[in-house]
Coordinates of N, CA, C and O in Angstrom, one line a residue:
X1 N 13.1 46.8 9.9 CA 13.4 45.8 8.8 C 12.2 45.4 8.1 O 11.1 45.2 8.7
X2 N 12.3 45.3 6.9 CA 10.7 45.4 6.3 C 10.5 43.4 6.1 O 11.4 42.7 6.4
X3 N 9.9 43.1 5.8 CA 9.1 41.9 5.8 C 8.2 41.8 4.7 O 7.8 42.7 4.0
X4 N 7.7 40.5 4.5 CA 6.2 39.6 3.8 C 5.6 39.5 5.0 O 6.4 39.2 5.9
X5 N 4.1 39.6 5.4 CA 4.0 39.3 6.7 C 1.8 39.2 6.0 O 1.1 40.0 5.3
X6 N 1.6 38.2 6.5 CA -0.1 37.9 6.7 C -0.6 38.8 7.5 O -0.3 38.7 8.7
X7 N -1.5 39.7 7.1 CA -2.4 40.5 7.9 C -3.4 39.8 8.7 O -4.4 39.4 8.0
X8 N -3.5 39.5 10.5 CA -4.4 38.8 10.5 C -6.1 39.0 10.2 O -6.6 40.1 10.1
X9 N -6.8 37.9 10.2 CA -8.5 38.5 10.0 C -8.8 39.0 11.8 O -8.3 38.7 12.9
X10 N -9.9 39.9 11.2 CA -10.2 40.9 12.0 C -10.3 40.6 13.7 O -9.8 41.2 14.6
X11 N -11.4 38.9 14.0 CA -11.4 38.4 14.9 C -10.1 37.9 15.8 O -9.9 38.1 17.0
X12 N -9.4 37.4 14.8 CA -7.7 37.2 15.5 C -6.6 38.3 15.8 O -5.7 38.4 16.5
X13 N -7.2 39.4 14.6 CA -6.7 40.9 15.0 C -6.7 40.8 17.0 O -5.9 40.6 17.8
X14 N -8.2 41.2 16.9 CA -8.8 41.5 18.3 C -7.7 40.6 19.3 O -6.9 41.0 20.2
X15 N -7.9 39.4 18.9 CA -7.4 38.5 20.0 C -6.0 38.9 20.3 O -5.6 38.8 21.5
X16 N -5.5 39.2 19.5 CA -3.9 39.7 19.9 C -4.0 40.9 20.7 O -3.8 41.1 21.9
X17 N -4.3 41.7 19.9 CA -4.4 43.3 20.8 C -5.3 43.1 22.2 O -5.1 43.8 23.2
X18 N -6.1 42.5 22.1 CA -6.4 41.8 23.9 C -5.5 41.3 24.9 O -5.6 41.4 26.1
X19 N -4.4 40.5 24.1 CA -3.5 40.1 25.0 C -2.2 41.2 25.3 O -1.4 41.3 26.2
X20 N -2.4 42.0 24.1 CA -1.2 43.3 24.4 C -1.7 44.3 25.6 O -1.1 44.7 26.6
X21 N -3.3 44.4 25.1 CA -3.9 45.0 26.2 C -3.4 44.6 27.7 O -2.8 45.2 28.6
X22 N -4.0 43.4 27.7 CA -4.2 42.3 29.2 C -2.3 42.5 29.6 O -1.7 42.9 30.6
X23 N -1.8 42.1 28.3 CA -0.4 42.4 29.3 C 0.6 43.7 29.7 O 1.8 43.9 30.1
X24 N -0.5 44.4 29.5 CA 0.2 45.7 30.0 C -0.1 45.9 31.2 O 0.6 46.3 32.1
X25 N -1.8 45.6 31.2 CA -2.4 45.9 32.6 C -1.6 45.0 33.7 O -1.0 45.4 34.7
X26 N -1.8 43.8 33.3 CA -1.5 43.1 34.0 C 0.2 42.9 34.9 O 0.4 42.8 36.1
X27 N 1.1 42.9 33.6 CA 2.9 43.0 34.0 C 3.4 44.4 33.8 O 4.4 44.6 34.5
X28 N 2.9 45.7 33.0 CA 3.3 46.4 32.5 C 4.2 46.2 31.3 O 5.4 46.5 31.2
X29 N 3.3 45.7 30.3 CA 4.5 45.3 29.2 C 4.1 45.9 28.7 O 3.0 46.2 29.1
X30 N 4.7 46.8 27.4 CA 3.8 47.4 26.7 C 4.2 46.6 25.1 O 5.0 45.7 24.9
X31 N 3.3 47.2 24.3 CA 3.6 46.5 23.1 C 5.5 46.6 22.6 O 6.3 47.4 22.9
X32 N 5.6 45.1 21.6 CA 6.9 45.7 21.8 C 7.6 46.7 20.7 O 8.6 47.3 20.9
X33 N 6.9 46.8 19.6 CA 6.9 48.1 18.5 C 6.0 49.2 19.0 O 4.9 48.8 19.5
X34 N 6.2 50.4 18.7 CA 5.0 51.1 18.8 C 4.4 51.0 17.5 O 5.1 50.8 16.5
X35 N 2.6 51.0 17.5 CA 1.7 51.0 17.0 C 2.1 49.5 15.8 O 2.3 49.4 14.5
X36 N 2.2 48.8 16.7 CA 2.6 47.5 15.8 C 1.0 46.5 15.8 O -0.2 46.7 16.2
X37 N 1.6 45.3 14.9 CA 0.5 45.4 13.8 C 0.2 43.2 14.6 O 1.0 42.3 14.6
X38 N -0.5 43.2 14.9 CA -0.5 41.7 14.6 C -0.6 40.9 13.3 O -1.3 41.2 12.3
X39 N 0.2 40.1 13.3 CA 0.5 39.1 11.8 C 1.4 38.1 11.9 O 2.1 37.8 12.9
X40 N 1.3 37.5 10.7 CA 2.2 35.7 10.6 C 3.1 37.1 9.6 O 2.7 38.0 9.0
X41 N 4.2 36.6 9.7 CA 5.7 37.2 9.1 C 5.9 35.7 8.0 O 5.9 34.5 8.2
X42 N 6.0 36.3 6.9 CA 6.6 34.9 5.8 C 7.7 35.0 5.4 O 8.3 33.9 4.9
X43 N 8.5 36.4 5.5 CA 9.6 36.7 4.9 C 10.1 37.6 5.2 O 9.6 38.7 5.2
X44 N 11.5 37.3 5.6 CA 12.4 38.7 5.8 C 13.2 38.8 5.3 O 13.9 37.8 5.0
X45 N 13.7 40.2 4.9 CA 14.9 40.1 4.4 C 15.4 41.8 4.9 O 14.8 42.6 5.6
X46 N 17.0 42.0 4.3 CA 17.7 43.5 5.2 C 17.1 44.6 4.1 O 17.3 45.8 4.4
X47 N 16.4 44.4 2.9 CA 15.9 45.3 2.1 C 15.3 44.7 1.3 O 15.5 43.5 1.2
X48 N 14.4 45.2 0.5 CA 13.6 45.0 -0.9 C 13.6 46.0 -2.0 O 13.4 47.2 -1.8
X49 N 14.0 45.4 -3.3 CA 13.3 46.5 -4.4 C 12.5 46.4 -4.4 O 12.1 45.5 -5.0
X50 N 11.4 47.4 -3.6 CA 10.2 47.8 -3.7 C 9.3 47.0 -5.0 O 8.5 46.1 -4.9
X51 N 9.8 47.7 -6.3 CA 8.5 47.0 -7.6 C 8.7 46.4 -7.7 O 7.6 45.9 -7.9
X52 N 9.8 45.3 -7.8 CA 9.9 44.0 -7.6 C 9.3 42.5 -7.1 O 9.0 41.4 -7.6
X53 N 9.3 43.3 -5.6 CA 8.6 42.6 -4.2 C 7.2 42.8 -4.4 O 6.5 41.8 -4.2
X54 N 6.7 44.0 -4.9 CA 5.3 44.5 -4.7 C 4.8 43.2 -5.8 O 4.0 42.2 -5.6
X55 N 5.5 43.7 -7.3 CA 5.2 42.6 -8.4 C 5.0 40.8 -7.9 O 3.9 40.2 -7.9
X56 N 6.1 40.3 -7.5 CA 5.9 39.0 -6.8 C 5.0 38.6 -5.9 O 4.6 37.5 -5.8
X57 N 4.8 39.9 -5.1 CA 3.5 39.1 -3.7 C 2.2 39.2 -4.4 O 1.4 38.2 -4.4
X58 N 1.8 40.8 -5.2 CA 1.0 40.2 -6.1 C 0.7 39.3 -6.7 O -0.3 38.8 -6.3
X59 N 1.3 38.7 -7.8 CA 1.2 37.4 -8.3 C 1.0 36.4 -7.7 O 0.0 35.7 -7.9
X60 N 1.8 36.1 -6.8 CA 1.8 34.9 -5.8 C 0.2 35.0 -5.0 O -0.4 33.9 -4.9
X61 N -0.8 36.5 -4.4 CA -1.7 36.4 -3.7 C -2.9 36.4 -4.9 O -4.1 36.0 -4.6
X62 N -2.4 37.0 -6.4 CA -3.3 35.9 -7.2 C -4.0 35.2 -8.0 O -4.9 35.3 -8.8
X63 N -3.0 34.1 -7.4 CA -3.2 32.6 -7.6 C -3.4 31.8 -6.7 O -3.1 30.7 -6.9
X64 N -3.9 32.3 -5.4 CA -3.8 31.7 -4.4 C -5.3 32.0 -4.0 O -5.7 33.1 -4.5
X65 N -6.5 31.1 -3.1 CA -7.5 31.7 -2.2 C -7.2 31.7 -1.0 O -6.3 30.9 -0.6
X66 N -7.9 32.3 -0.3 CA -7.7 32.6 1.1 C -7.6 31.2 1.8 O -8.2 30.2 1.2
X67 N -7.0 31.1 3.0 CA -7.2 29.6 3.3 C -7.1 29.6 5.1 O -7.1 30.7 5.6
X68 N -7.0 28.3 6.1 CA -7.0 28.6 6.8 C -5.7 27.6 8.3 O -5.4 26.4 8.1
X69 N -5.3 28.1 9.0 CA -3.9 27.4 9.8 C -4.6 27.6 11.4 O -5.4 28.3 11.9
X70 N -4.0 26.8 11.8 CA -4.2 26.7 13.1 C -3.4 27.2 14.0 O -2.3 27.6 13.4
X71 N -3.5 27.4 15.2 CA -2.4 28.3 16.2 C -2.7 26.7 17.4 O -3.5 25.8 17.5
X72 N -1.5 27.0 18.1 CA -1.5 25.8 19.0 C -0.4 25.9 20.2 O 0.5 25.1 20.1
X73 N -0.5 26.8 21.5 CA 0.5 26.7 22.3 C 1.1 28.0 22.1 O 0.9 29.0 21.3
X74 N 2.3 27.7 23.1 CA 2.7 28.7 23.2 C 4.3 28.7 23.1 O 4.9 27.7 23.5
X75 N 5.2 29.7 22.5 CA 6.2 29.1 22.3 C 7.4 30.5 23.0 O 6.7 31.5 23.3
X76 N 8.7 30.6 23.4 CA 9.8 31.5 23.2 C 11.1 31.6 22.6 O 12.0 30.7 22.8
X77 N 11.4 32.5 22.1 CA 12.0 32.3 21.3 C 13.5 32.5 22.6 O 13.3 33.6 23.3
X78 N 14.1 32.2 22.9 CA 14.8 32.4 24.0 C 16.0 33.6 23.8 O 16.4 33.8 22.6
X79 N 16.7 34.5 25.0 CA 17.6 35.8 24.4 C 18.0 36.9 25.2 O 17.1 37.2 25.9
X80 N 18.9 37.4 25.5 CA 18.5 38.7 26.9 C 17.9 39.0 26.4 O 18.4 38.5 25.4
X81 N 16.7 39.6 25.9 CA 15.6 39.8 26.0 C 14.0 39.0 25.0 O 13.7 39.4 23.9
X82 N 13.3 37.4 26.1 CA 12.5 36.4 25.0 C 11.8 37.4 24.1 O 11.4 38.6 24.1
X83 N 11.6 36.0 23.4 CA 10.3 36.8 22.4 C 9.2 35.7 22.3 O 9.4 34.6 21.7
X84 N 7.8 35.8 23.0 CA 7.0 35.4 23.5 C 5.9 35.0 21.9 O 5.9 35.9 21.2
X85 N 5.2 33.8 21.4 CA 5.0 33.7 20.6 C 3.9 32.5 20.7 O 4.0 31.5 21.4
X86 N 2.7 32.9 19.6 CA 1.8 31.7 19.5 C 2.2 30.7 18.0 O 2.1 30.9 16.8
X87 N 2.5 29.9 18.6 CA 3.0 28.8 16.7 C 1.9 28.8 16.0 O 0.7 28.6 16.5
X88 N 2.2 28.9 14.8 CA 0.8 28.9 13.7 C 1.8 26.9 13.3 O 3.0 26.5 13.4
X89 N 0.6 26.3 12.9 CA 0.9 25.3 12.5 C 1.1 24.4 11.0 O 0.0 24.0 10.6
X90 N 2.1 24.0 10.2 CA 2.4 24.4 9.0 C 1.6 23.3 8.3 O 1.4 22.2 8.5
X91 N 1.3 24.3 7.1 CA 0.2 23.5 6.4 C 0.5 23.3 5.2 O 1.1 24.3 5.0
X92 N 0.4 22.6 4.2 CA 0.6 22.5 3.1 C 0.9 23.7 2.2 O 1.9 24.2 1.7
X93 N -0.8 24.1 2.1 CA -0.9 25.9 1.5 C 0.0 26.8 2.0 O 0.5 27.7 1.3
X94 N 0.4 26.8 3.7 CA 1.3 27.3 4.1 C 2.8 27.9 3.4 O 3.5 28.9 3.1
X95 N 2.9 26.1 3.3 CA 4.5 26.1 3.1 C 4.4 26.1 1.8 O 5.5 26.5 1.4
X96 N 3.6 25.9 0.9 CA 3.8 25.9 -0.7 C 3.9 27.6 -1.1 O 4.5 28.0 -2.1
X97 N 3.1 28.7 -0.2 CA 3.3 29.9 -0.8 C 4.7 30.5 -0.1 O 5.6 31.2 -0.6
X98 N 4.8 30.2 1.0 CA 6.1 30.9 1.6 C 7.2 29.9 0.8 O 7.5 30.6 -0.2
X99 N 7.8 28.9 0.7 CA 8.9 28.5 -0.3 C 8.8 29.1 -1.5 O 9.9 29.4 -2.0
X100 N 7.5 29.5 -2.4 CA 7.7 30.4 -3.3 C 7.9 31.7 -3.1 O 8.4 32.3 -4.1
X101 N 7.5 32.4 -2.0 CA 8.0 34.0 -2.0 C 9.6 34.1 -1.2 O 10.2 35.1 -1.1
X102 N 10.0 32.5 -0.8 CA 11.3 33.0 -0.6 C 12.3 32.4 -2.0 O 13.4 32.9 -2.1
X103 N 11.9 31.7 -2.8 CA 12.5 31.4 -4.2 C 12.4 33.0 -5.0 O 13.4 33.7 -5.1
X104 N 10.9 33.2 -5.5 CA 11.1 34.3 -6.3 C 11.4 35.7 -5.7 O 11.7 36.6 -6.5
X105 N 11.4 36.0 -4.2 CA 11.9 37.3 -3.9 C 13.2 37.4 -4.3 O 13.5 38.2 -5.2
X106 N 14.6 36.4 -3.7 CA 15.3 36.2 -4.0 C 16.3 37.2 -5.0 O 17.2 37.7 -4.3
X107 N 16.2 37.5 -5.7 CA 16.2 38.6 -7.2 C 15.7 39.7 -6.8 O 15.7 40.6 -7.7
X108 N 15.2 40.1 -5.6 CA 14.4 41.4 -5.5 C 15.0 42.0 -3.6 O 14.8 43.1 -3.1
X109 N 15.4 41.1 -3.1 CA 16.1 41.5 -1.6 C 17.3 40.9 -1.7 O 17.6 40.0 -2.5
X110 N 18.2 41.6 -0.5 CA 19.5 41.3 0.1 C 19.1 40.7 1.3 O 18.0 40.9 1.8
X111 N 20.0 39.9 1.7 CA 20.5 38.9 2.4 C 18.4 38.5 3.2 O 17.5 39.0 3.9
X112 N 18.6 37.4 2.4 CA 17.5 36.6 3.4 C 18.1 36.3 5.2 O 19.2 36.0 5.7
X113 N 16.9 36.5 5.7 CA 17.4 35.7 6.7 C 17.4 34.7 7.0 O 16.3 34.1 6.9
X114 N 18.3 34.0 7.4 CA 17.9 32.6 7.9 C 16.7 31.9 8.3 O 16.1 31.0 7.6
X115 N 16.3 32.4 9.7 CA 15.2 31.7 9.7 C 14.4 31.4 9.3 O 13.6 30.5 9.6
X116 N 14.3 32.4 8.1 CA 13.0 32.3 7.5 C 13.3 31.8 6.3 O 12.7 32.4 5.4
X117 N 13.9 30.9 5.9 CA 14.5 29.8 5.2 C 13.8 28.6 4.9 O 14.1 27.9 5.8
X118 N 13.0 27.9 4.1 CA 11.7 27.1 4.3 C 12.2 26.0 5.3 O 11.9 26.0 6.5
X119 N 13.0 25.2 4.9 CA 13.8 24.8 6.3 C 13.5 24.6 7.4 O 13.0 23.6 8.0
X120 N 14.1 25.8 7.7 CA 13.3 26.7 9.6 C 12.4 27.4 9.8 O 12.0 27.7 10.9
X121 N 11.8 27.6 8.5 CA 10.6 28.6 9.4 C 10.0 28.1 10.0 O 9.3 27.2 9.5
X122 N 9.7 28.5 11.5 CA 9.2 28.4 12.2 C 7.8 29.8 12.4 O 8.0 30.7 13.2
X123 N 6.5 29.6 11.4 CA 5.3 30.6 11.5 C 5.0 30.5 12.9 O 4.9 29.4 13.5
X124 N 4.7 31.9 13.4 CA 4.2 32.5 14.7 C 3.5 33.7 14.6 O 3.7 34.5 13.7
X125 N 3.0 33.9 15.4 CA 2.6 35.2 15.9 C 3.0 36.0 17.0 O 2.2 35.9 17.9
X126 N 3.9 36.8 17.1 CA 4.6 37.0 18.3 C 3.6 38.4 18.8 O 3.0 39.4 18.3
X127 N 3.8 37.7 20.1 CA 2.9 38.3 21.5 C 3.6 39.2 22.2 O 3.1 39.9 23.2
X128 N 4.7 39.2 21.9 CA 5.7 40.0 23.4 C 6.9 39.7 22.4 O 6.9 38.6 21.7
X129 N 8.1 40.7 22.2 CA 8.9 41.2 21.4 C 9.5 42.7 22.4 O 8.8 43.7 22.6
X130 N 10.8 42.6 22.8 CA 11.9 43.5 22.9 C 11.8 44.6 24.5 O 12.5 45.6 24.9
X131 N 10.5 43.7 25.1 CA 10.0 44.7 26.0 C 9.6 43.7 27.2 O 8.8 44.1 28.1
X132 N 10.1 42.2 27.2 CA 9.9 41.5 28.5 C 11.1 40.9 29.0 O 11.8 40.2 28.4
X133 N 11.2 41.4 30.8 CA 12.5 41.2 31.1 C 12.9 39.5 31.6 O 11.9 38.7 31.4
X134 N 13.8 39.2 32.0 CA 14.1 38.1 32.2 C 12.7 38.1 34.1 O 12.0 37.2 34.4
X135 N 12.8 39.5 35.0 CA 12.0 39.0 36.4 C 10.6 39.2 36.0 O 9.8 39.5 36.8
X136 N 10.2 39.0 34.7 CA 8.7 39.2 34.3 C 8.1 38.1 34.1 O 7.0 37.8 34.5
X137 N 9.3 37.2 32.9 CA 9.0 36.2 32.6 C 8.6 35.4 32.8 O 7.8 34.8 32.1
X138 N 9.0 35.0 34.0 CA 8.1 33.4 34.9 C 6.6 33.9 34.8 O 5.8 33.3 34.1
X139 N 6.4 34.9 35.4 CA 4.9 35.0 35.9 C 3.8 35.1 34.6 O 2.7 34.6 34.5
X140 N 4.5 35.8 34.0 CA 3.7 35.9 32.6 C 3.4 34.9 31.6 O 2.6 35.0 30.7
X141 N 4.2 33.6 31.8 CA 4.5 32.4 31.2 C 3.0 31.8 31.9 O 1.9 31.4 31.4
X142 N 3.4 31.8 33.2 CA 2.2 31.2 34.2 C 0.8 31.7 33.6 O -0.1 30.9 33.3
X143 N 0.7 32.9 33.5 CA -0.6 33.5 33.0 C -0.7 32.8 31.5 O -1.6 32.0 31.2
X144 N -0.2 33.0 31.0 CA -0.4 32.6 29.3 C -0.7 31.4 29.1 O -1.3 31.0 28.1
X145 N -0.2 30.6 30.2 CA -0.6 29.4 29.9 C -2.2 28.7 30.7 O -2.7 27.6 31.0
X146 N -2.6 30.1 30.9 CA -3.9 29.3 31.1 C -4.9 30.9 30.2 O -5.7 31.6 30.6
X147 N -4.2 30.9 28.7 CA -5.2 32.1 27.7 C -5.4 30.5 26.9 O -4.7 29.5 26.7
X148 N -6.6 31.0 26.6 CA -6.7 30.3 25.1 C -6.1 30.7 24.0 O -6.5 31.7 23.5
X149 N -4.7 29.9 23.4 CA -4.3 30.3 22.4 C -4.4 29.5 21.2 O -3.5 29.3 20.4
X150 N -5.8 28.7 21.0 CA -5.5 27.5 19.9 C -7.0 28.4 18.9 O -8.2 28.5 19.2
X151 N -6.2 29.0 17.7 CA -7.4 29.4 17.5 C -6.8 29.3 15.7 O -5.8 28.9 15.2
X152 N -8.1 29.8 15.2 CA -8.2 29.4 13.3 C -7.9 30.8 13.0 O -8.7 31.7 13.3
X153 N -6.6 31.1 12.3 CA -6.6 32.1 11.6 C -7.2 31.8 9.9 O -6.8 30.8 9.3
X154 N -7.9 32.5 9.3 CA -8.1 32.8 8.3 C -6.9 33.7 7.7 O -6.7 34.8 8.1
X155 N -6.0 32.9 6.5 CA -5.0 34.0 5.8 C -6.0 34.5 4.5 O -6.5 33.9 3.6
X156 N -5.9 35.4 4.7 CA -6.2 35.9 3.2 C -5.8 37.4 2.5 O -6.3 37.9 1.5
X157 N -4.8 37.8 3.4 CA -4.1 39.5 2.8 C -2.4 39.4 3.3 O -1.6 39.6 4.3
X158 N -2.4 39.0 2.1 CA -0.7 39.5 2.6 C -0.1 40.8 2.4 O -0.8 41.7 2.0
X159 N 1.3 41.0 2.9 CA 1.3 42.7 3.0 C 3.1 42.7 3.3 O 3.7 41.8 3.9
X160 N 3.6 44.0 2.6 CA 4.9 44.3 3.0 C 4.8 45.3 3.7 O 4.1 46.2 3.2
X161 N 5.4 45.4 4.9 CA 5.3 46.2 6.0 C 7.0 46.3 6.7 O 8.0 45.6 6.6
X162 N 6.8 47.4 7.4 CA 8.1 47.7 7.8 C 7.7 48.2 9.3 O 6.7 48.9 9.3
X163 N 8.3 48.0 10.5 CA 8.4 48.7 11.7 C 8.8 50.0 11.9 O 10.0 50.1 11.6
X164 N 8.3 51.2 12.4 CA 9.0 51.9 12.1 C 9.3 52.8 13.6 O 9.0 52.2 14.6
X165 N 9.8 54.1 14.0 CA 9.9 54.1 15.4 C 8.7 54.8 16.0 O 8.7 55.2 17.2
X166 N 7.4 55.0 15.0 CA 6.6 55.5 15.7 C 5.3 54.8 14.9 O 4.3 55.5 14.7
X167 N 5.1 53.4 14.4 CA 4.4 52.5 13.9 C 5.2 52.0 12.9 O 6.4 52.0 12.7
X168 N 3.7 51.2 11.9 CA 4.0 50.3 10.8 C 3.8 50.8 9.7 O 2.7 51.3 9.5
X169 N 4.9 50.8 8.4 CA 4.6 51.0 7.4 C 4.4 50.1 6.6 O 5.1 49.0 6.4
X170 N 3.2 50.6 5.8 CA 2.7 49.5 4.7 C 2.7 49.7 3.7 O 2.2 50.7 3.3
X171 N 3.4 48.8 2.7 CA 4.1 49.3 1.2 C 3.5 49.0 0.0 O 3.9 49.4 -1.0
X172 N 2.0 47.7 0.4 CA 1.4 47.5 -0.2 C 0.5 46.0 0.7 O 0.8 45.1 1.5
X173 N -0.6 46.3 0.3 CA -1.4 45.0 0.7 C -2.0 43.9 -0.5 O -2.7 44.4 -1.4
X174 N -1.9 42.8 -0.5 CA -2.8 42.1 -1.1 C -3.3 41.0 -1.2 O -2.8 40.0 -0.9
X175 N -4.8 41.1 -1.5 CA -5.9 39.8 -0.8 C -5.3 39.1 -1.3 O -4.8 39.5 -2.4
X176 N -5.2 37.8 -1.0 CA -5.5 36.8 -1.7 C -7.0 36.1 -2.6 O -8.1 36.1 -2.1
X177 N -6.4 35.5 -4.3 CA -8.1 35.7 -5.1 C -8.2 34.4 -5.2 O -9.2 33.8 -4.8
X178 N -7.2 33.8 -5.9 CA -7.3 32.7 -6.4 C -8.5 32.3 -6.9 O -8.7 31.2 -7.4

C-alpha cells in the first residue's frame, strides 16, 4: 500500500536498523517488510494518482524547511499480530504539514485511511510490524524498555514509497527547502 512517509536522517536511519538488527539476533525477529525502509508515515491511502501526489508533496516540501520532533517511549499498536512502535511527538510544523497533505491529496487518492486522519494520527516509527508473535512479546517488551528510544529526528525529505514483496518502492523523494 503506497504512502507519504518522512525519510529518516541518516543517524536515526542507523538507530532503527540497529534495533532490527539487535532484534533478530536477539528474538529472531526479522524485519517485518523485506528490505524495508525506516520512516515517520504521514499519509496513507489504497492508491494515488501518481502526478498528482508527486505535484502536492512537492509543493508542500517547498515551502516548508526542514525541522525537528521528538521520539519518546514506546508504544503497541495491539492485534494477532502487535505492531511495536516509537511515538514521534506532535509538533506544530508537524501537524500543520500532514493536515495539509491530507486536505490537498484528497483529489489525488482513494479512500484515506482513517488513522491517518489529522484527528488520529498517531506519528510513529514502527520497530516490529507483521512478524512478532503473541510468546515473543513479553520478553521483547522487557528488552525495549531498557533501549534508549527518546531521540531528535531531523524531518527534512519526504517520499512516496510503497512496500513491495521484495523491498521499497520509491516514487519520488523530496527535501524539504523552504
Amino acid at each position: 500500500m503506497p504512502g507519504i512517509i518522512f525519510l529518516l536522517d541518516e543517524a536515526n536511519h542507523a538507530r532503527v536498523e540497529g534495533l532490527w538488527e539487535q532484534m533478530e539476533r536477539e528474538f529472531g525477529i526479522a524485519k517485518g517488510f523485506p528490505g524495508a525502509l525506516p520512516h515517520l508515515t504521514v499519509h496513507l491511502a489504497s492508491a494515488y494518482d501518481m502526478d498528482g501526489t508527486r505535484g502536492v508533496v512537492a509543493e508542500c516540501a517547498n515551502r516548508r524547511k526542514p525541522f525537528e520532533a521528538e521520539t519518546s517511549g514506546l508504544g503497541v499498536f495491539s492485534g494477532e499480530l502487535p505492531i511495536l512502535y516509537i511515538p514521534v511527538i506532535r509538533t506544530g510544523a508537524l501537524d500543520e504539514l500532514h493536515a495539509e497533505l491530507y486536505r490537498t491529496l484528497a483529489p489525488h487518492c482513494t479512500e484515506h485511511f482513517p488513522y491517518y486522519a489529522p484527528n488520529r494520527w498517531m506519528p510513529h516509527v514502527t520497530i516490529g510490524q507483521l512478524n512478532i508473535t503473541p510468546e515473543v512479546l513479553s520478553a521483547l517488551l522487557g528488552w525495549l524498555s531498557h533501549q534508549s528510544l527518546s531521540w531528535t529526528l531531523r524531518l527534512a525529505t519526504l517520499a512516496i514509497g510503497e512496500n513491495t514483496d521484495t523491498g521499497v518502492e520509491l516514487f519520488g523523494t523530496f527535501p524539504l527547502r523552504g
